[in-house]
Short mmCIF file of C-alpha atoms in Angstrom, two decimals:
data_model
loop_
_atom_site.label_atom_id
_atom_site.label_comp_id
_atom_site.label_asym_id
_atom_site.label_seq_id
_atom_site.Cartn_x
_atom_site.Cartn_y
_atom_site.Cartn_z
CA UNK A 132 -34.84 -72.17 65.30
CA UNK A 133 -34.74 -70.02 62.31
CA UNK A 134 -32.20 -66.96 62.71
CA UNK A 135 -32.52 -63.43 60.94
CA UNK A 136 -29.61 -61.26 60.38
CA UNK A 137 -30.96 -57.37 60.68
CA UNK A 138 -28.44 -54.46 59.67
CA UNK A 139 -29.50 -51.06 61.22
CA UNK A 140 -31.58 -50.13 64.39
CA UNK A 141 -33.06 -47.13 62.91
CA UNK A 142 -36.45 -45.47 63.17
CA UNK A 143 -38.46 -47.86 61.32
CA UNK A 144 -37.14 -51.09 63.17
CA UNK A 145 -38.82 -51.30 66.45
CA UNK A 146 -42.47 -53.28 64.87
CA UNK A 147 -40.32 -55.36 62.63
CA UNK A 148 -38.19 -56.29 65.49
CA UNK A 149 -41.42 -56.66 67.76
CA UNK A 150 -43.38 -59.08 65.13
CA UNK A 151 -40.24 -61.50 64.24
CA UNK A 152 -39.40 -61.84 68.62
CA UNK A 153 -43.41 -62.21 68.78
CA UNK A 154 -43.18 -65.44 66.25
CA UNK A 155 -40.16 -67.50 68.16
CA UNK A 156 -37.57 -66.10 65.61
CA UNK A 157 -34.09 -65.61 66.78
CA UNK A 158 -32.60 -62.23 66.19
CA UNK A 159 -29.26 -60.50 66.07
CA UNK A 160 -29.16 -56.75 65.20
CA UNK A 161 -25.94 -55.44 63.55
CA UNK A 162 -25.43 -51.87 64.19
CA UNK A 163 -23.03 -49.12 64.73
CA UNK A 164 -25.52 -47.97 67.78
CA UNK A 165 -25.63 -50.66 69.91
CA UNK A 166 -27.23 -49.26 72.85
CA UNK A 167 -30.50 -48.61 70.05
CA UNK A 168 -30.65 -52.23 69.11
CA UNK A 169 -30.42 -53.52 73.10
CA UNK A 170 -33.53 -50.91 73.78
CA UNK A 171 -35.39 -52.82 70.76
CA UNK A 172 -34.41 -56.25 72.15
CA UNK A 173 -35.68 -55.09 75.49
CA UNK A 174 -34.06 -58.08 77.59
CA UNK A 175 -35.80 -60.67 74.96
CA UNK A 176 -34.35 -64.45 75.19
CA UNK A 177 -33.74 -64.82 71.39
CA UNK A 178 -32.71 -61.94 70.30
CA UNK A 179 -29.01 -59.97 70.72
CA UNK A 180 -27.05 -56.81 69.86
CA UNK A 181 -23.61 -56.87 67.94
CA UNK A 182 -21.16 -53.68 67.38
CA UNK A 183 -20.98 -53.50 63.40
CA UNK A 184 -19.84 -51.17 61.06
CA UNK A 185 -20.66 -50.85 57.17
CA UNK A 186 -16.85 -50.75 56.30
CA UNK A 187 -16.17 -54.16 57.79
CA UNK A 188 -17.23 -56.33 55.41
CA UNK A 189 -15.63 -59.49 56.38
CA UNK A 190 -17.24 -59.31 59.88
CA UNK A 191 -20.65 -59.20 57.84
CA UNK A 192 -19.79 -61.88 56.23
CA UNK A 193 -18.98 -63.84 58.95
CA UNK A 194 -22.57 -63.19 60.48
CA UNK A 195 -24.36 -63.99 57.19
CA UNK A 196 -23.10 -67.30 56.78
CA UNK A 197 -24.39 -68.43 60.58
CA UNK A 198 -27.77 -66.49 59.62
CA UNK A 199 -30.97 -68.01 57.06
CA UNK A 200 -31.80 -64.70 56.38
CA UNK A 201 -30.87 -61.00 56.16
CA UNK A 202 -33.04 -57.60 56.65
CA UNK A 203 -31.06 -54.72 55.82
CA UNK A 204 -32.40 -51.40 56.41
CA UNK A 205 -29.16 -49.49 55.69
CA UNK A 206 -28.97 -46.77 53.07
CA UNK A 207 -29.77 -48.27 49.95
CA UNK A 208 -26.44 -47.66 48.58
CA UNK A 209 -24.96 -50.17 50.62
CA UNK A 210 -27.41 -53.21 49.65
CA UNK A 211 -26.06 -54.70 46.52
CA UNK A 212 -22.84 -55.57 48.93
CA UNK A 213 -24.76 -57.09 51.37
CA UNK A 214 -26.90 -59.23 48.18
CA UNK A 215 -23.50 -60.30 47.09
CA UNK A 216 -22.23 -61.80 50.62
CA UNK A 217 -25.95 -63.30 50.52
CA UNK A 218 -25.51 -64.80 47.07
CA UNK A 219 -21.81 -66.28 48.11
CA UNK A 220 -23.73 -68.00 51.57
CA UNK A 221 -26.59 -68.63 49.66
CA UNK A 222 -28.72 -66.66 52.15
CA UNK A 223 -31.88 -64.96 51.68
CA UNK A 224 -32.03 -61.37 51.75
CA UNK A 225 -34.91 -58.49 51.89
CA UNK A 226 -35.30 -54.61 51.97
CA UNK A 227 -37.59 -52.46 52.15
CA UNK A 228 -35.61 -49.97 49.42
CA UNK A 229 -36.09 -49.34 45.98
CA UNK A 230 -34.34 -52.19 44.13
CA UNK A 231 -31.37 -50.85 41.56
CA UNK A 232 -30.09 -51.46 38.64
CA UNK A 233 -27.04 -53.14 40.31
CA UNK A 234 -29.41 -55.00 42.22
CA UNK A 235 -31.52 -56.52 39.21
CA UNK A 236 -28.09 -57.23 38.11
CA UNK A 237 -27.48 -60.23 40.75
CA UNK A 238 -30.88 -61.39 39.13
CA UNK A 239 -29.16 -64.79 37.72
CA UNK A 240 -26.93 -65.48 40.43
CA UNK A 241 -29.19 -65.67 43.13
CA UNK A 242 -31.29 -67.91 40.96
CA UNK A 243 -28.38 -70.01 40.80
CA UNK A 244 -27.89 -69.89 44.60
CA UNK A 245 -31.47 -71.01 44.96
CA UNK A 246 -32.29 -67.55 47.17
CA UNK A 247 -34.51 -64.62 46.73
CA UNK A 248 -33.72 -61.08 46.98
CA UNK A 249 -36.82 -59.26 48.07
CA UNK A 250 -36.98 -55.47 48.10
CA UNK A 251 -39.42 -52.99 48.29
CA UNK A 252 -40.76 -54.87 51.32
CA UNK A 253 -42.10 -51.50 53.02
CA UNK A 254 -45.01 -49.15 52.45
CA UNK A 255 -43.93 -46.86 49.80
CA UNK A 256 -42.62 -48.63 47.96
CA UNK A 257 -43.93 -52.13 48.99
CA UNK A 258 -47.84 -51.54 50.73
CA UNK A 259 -48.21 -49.77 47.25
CA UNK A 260 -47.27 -52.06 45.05
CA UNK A 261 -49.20 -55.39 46.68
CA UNK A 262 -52.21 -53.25 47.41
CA UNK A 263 -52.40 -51.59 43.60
CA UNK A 264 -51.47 -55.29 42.17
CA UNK A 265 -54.67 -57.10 43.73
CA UNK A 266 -56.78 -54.05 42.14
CA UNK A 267 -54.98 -55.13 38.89
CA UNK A 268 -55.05 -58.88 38.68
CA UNK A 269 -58.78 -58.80 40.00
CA UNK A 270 -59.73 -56.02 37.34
CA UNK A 271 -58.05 -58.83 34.74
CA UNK A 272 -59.60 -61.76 36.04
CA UNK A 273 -63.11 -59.97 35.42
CA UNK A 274 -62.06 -59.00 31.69
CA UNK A 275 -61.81 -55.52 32.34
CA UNK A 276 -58.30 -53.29 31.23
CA UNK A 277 -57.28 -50.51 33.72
CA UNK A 278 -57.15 -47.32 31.40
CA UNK A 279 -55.72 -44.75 34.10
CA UNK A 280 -53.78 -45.02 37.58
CA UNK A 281 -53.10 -42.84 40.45
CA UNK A 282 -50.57 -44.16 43.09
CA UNK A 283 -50.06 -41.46 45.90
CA UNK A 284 -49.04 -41.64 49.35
CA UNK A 285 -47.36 -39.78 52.41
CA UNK A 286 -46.16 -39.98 55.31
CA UNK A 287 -47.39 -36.56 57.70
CA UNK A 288 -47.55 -35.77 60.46
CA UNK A 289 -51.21 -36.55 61.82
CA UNK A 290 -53.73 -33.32 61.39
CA UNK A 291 -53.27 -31.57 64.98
CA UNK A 292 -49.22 -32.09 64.63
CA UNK A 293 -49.18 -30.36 61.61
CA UNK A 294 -48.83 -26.44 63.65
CA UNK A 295 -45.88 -25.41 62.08
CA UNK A 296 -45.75 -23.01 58.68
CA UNK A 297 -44.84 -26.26 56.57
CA UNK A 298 -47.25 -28.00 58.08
CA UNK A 299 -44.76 -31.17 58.11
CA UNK A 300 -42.56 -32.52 60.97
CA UNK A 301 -40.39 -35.40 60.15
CA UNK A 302 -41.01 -39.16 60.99
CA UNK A 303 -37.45 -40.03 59.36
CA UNK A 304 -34.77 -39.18 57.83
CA UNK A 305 -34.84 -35.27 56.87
CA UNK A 306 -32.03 -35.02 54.50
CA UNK A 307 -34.11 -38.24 52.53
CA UNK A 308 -37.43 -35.93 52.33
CA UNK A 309 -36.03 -32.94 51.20
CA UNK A 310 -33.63 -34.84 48.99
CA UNK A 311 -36.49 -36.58 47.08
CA UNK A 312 -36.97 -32.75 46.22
CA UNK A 313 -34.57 -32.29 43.98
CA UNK A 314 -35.78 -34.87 41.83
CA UNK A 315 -37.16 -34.42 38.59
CA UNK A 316 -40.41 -36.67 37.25
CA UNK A 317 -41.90 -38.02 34.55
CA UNK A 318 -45.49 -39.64 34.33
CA UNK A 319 -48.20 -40.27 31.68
CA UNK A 320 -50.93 -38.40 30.87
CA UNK A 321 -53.90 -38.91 28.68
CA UNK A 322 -51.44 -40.23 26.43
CA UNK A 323 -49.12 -37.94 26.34
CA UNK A 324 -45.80 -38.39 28.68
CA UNK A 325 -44.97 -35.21 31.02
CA UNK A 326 -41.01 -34.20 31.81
CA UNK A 327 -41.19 -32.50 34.95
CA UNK A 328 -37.65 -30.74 35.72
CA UNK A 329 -36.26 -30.60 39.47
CA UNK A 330 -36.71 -26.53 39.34
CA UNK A 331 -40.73 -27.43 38.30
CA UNK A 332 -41.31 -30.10 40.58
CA UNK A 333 -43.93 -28.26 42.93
CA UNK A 334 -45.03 -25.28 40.71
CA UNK A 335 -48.52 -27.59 40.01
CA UNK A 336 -49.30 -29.80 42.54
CA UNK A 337 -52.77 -31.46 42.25
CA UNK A 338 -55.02 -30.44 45.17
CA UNK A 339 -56.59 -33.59 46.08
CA UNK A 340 -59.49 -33.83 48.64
CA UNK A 341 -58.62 -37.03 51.23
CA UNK A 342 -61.37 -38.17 53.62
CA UNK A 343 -60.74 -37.29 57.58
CA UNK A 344 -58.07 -35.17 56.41
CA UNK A 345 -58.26 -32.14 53.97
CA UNK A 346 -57.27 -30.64 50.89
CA UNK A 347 -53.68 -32.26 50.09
CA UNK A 348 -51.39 -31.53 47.84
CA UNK A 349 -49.52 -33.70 45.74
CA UNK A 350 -46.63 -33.54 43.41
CA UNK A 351 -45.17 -36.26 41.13
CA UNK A 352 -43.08 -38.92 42.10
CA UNK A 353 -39.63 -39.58 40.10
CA UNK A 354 -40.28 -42.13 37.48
CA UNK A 355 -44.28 -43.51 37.05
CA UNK A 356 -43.68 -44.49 33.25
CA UNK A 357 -41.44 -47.13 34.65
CA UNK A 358 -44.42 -48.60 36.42
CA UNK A 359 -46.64 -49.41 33.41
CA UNK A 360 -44.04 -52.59 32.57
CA UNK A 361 -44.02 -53.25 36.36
CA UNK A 362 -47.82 -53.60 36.96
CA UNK A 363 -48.15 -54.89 33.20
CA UNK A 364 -50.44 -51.92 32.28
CA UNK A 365 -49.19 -51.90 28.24
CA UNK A 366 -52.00 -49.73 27.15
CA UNK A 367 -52.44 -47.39 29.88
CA UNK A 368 -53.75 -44.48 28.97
CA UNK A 369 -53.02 -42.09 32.12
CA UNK A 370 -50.11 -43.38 34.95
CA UNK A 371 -48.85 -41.10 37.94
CA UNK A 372 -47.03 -41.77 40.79
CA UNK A 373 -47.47 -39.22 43.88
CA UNK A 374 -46.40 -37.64 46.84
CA UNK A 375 -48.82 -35.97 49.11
CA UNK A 376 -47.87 -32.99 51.84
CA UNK A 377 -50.75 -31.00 53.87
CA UNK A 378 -51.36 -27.37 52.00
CA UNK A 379 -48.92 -24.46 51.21
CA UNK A 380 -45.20 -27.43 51.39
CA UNK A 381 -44.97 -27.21 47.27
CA UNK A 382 -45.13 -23.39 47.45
CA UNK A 383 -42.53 -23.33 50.53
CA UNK A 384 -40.22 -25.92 48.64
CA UNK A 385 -40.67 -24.18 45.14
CA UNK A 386 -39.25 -21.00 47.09
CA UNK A 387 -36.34 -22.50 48.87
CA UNK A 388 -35.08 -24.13 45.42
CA UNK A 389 -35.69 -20.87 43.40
CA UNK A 390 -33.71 -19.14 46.49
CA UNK A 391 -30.57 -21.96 45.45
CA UNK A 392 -30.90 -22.55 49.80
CA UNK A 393 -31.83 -26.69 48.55
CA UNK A 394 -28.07 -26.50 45.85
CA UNK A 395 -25.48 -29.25 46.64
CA UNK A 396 -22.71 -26.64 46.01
CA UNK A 397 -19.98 -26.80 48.86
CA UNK A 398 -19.77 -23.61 50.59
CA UNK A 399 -17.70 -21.86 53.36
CA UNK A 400 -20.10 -20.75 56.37
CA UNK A 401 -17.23 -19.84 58.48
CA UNK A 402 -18.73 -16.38 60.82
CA UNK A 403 -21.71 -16.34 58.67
CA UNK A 404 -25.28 -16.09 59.84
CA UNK A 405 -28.17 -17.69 58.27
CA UNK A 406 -29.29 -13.65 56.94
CA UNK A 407 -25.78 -13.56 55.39
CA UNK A 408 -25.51 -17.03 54.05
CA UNK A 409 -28.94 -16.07 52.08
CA UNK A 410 -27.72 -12.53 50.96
CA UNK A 411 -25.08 -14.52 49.70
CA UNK A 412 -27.23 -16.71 47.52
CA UNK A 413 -29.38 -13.79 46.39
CA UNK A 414 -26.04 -11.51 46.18
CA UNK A 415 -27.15 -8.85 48.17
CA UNK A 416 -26.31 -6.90 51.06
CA UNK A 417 -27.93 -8.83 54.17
CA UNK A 418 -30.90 -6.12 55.36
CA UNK A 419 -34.42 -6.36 55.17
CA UNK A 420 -33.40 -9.73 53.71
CA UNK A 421 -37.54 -10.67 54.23
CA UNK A 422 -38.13 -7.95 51.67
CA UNK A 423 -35.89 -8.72 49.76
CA UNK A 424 -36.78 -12.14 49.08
CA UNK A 425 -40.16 -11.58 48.83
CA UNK A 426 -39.78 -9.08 46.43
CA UNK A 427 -37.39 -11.88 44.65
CA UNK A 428 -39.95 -14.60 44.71
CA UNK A 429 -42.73 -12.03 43.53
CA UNK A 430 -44.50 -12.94 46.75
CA UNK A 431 -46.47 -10.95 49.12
CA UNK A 432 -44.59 -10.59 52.96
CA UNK A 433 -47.05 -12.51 54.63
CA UNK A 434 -47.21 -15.21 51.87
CA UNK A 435 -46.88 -18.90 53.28
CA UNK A 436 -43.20 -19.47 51.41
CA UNK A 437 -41.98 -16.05 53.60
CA UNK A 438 -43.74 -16.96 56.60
CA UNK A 439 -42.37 -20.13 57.04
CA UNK A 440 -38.55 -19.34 56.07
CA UNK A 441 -38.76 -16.92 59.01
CA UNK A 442 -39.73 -19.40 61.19
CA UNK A 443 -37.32 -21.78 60.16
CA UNK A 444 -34.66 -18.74 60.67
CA UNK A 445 -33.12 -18.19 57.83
CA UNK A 446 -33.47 -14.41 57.99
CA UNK A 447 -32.13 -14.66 61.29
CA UNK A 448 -28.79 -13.49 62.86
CA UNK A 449 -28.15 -16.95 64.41
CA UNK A 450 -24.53 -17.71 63.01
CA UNK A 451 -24.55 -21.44 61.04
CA UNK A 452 -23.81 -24.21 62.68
CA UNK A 453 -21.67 -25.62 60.52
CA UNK A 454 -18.41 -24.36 58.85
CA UNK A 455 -18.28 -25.76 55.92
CA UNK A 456 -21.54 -27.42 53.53
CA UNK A 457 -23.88 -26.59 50.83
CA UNK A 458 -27.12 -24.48 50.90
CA UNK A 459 -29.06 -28.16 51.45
CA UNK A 460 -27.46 -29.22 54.40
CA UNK A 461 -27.86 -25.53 55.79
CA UNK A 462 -31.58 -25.76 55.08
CA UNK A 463 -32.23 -28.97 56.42
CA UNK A 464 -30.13 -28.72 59.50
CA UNK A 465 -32.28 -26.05 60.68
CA UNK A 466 -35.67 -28.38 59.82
CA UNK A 467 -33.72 -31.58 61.66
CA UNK A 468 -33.85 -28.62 64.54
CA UNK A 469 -36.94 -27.30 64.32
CA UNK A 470 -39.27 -30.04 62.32
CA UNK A 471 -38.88 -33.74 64.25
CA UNK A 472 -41.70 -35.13 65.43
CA UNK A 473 -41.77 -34.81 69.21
CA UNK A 474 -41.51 -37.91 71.24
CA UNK A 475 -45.28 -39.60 71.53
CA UNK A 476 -46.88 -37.34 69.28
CA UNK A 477 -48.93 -38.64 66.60
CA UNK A 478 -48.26 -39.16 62.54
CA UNK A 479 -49.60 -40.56 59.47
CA UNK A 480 -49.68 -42.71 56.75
CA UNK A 481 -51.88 -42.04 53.94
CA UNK A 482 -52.21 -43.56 50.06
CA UNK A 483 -55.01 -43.56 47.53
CA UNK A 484 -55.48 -45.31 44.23
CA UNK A 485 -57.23 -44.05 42.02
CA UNK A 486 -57.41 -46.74 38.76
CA UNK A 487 -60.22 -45.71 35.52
CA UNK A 488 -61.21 -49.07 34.14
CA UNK A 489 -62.84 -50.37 31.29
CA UNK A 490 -65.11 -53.40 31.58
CA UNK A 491 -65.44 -56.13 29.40
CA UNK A 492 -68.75 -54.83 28.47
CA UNK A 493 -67.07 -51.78 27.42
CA UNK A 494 -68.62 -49.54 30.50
CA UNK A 495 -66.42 -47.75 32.46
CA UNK A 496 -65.54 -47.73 36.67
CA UNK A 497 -63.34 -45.46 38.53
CA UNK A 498 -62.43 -47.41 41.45
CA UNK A 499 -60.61 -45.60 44.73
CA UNK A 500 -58.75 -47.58 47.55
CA UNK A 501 -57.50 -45.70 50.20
CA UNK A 502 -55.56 -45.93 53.44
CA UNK A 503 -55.20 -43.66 56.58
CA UNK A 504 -53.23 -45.04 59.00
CA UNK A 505 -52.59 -43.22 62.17
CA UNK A 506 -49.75 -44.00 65.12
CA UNK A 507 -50.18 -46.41 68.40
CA UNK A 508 -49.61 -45.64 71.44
CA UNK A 509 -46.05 -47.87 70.57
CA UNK A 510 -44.99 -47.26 67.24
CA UNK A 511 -45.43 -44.51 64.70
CA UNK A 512 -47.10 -45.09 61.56
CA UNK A 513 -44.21 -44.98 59.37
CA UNK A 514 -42.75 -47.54 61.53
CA UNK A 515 -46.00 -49.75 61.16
CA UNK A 516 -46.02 -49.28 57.51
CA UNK A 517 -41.96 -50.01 56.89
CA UNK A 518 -41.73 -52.54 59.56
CA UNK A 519 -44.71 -55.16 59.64
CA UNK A 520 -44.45 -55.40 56.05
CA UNK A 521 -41.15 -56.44 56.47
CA UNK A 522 -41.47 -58.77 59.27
CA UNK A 523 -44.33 -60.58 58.29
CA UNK A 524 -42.29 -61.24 54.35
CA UNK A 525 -39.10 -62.06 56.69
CA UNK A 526 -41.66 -65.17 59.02
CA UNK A 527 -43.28 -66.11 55.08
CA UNK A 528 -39.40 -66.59 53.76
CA UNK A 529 -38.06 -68.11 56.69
CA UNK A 530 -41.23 -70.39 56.63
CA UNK A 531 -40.47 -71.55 52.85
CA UNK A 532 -44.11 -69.57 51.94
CA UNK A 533 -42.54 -67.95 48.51
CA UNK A 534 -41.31 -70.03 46.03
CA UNK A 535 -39.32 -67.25 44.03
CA UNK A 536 -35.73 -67.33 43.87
CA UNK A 537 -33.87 -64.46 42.16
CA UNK A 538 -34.69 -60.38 42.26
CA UNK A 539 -38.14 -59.24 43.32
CA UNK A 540 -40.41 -56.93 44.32
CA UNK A 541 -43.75 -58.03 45.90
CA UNK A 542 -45.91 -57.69 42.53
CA UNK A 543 -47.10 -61.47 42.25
CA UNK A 544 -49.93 -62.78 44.16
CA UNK A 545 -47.94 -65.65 45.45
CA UNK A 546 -46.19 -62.39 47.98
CA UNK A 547 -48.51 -59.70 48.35
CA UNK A 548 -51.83 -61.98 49.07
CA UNK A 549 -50.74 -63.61 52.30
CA UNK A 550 -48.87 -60.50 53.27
CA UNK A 551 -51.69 -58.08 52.95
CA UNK A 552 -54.16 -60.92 54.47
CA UNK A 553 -51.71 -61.07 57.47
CA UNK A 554 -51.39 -56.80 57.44
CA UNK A 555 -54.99 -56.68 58.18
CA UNK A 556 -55.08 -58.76 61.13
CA UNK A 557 -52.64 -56.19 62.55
CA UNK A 558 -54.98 -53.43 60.93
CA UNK A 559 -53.42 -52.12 58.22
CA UNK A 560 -55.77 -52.38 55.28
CA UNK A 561 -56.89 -50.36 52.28
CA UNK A 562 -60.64 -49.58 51.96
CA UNK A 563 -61.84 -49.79 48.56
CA UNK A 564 -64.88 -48.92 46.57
CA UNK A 565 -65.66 -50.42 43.07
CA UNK A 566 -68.48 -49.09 40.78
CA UNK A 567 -67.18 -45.38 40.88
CA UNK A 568 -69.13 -43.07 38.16
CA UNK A 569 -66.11 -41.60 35.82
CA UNK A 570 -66.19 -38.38 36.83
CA UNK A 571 -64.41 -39.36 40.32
CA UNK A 572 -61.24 -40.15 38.28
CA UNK A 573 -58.99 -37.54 39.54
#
């Protein structure tokens, strides 16, 4: 019996542990939190629960030489570790993270070690890239050349969850959302290549209409330029990569950073109350602090970005919680209070591509391919989306199905076509539409 080494029993783990017990695959779950991983193995026969840290490295290494193959879904930062151990056992190894620099670096050894390093094996990034690549190819195969590409996704909370004033409650990790918002971004444009800074990140989202859901907004995601060598589009004309969030987030977020309440700077919070701690930031004296910073922001009082700071409380005489910090982890300790999902409620995964193509008659498409993906009555739909992925690339490797050794992501057809033909069965599929008229292009 094939055995799989998985690091972390977080939030996304329960459908990946689910599908690999469901296929006769023996499990053991490494993880600080061993009471999480025994509620995931739920008393099953082939799977168990080990206590593991991420500073013990010769204890992991230990359990990746007895294993075929290793799912880590720690913090990304700690991957390129793990790879090595892998490379030294000659184990396979996959993630569902963004693959690094120091991670395309172990390229040639795990060639040499005759094992593949898979990442990006979840929905964004992973569902994304195997779902845009079969667009691609197929738009190839038929002659055409894809002149303009819009990859955007999010993960919401599902339409009647989202009652709060940002409209958002978190699926997972809260310091990783709001993080992602101090990026800056750069994408292509009709040609011409767009710098986005971190302080201009949400001052013009696109307002994009999505089927069974609303007006969206969506601002742009880190690096899309990047993706043109990735998907092989050389003479691309238009490429953007995407985040959406439900109406009024990028005017919220655009506030808070302006504020400095989203900084990294270490601070003393000692006796101070959320009012104070903002006075502080705006250096002035901490009354009518809702005037104030609406008067600041150039905002009227019962504008969306005021509204929702004072319910998240930061014009409130609640003392901080924590002593010492920066202005970010102030912020989003007061979201991780007020902002998680509630236990059986319902979220969301949505994505839409949006590719302008030219045929090899020289007419032009627009073609759209979109997915909404809603929770189960088991798992949440960021779960679905990370996990199955996952899984079902964990079975295919185990099962010898990819014959790529070395660094990937799942851009060639030999990965994403029996993934996505296996996602579907479990009924997570993009709908497309071919034939658009031009003037759909976003």
């Amino acid at each position: 019996m094939k055995k799989v080494l998985l690091l972390g029993a977080g939030m996304v783990a329960k459908p990946l542990v689910d599908y690999l017990l469901n296929h006769q695959i023996q499990l053991t779950i490494a993880t600080r939190t061993v009471e999480k991983a025994l509620k995931l193995i739920n008393g099953h026969g082939n799977a168990k629960a080990v206590s593991w840290t991420v500073d013990d490295m010769q204890a992991l290494s230990l359990l990746i030489a007895d294993h075929d193959l290793v799912v880590s879904l720690l913090p990304y930062t700690y991957h390129v570790a793990v790879a090595k151990l892998c490379v030294k056992h000659q184990k396979n190894m996959l993630t569902t993270s963004y693959v690094s620099e120091k991670m395309k670096a172990l390229d040639k050894a795990a060639k040499e070690a005759g094992i593949i390093l898979l990442n990006e094996m979840g929905v964004d990034p992973g569902f994304d890239h195997m779902t845009a690549m079969r667009i691609i190819d197929k738009v190839r195969a038929e002659g055409g050349k894809v002149k303009g590409f819009y990859s955007l996704c999010g993960a919401l909370a599902a339409p009647e969850e989202a009652d709060n004033p940002f409209h958002y409650k978190f699926t997972w990790s809260p310091r990783g959302v709001i993080m992602a918002g101090n990026n800056s971004a750069k994408y292509l444009r009709n040609g011409t290549i767009v710098e986005v800074s971190s302080n201009d990140l949400f001052k013009q989202p696109l307002k994009i209409d999505f089927p069974e859901v609303g007006e969206m907004e969506v601002y742009s995601n880190r690096d899309s330029l990047s993706y043109i060598d990735i998907y092989g589009l050389k003479n691309i004309e238009t490429m953007y990569r995407g985040t959406f969030r439900y109406k009024n987030w990028c005017e919220i977020m655009d506030a808070l950073k302006i504020l400095g309440m989203l900084s990294y700077d270490r601070k003393s919070f000692d006796g101070k109350t959320y009012k104070k701690a903002m006075a502080r930031e705006l250096d002035v004296y901490p009354a009518n602090m809702k005037e104030k910073v609406a008067e600041r922001l150039n905002l009227s009082i019962n504008s969306p970005a005021i509204v929702a700071m004072e319910w998240l409380g930061l014009f409130s005489d609640d003392l901080v919680k924590i002593n010492e910090g920066s202005p970010f982890d102030l912020t989003t300790d007061r979201m991780l209070k007020k902002m998680m999902l509630p236990q059986g409620a319902r979220d969301m995964v949505i994505m839409l591509h949006a590719f302008l193509v030219e045929n090899a008659d020289g007419s032009r498409q627009v073609i759209k391919s979109r997915l909404l993906d809603f929770a189960t009555a088991e798992d949440t739909s960021i779960a679905r989306t990370v996990g199955l992925p996952a899984g079902i690339a964990a079975k295919m490797i185990l099962e010898g199905k990819f014959s790529e050794t070395g660094v990937h992501i799942p851009i060639s057809k030999t990965i994403y076509e029996p993934v996505l033909d296996e996602l579907q069965k479990l009924g997570i599929t993009m709908k497309e539409e071919w034939g658009l008229p031009e003037n759909e292009m976003l």
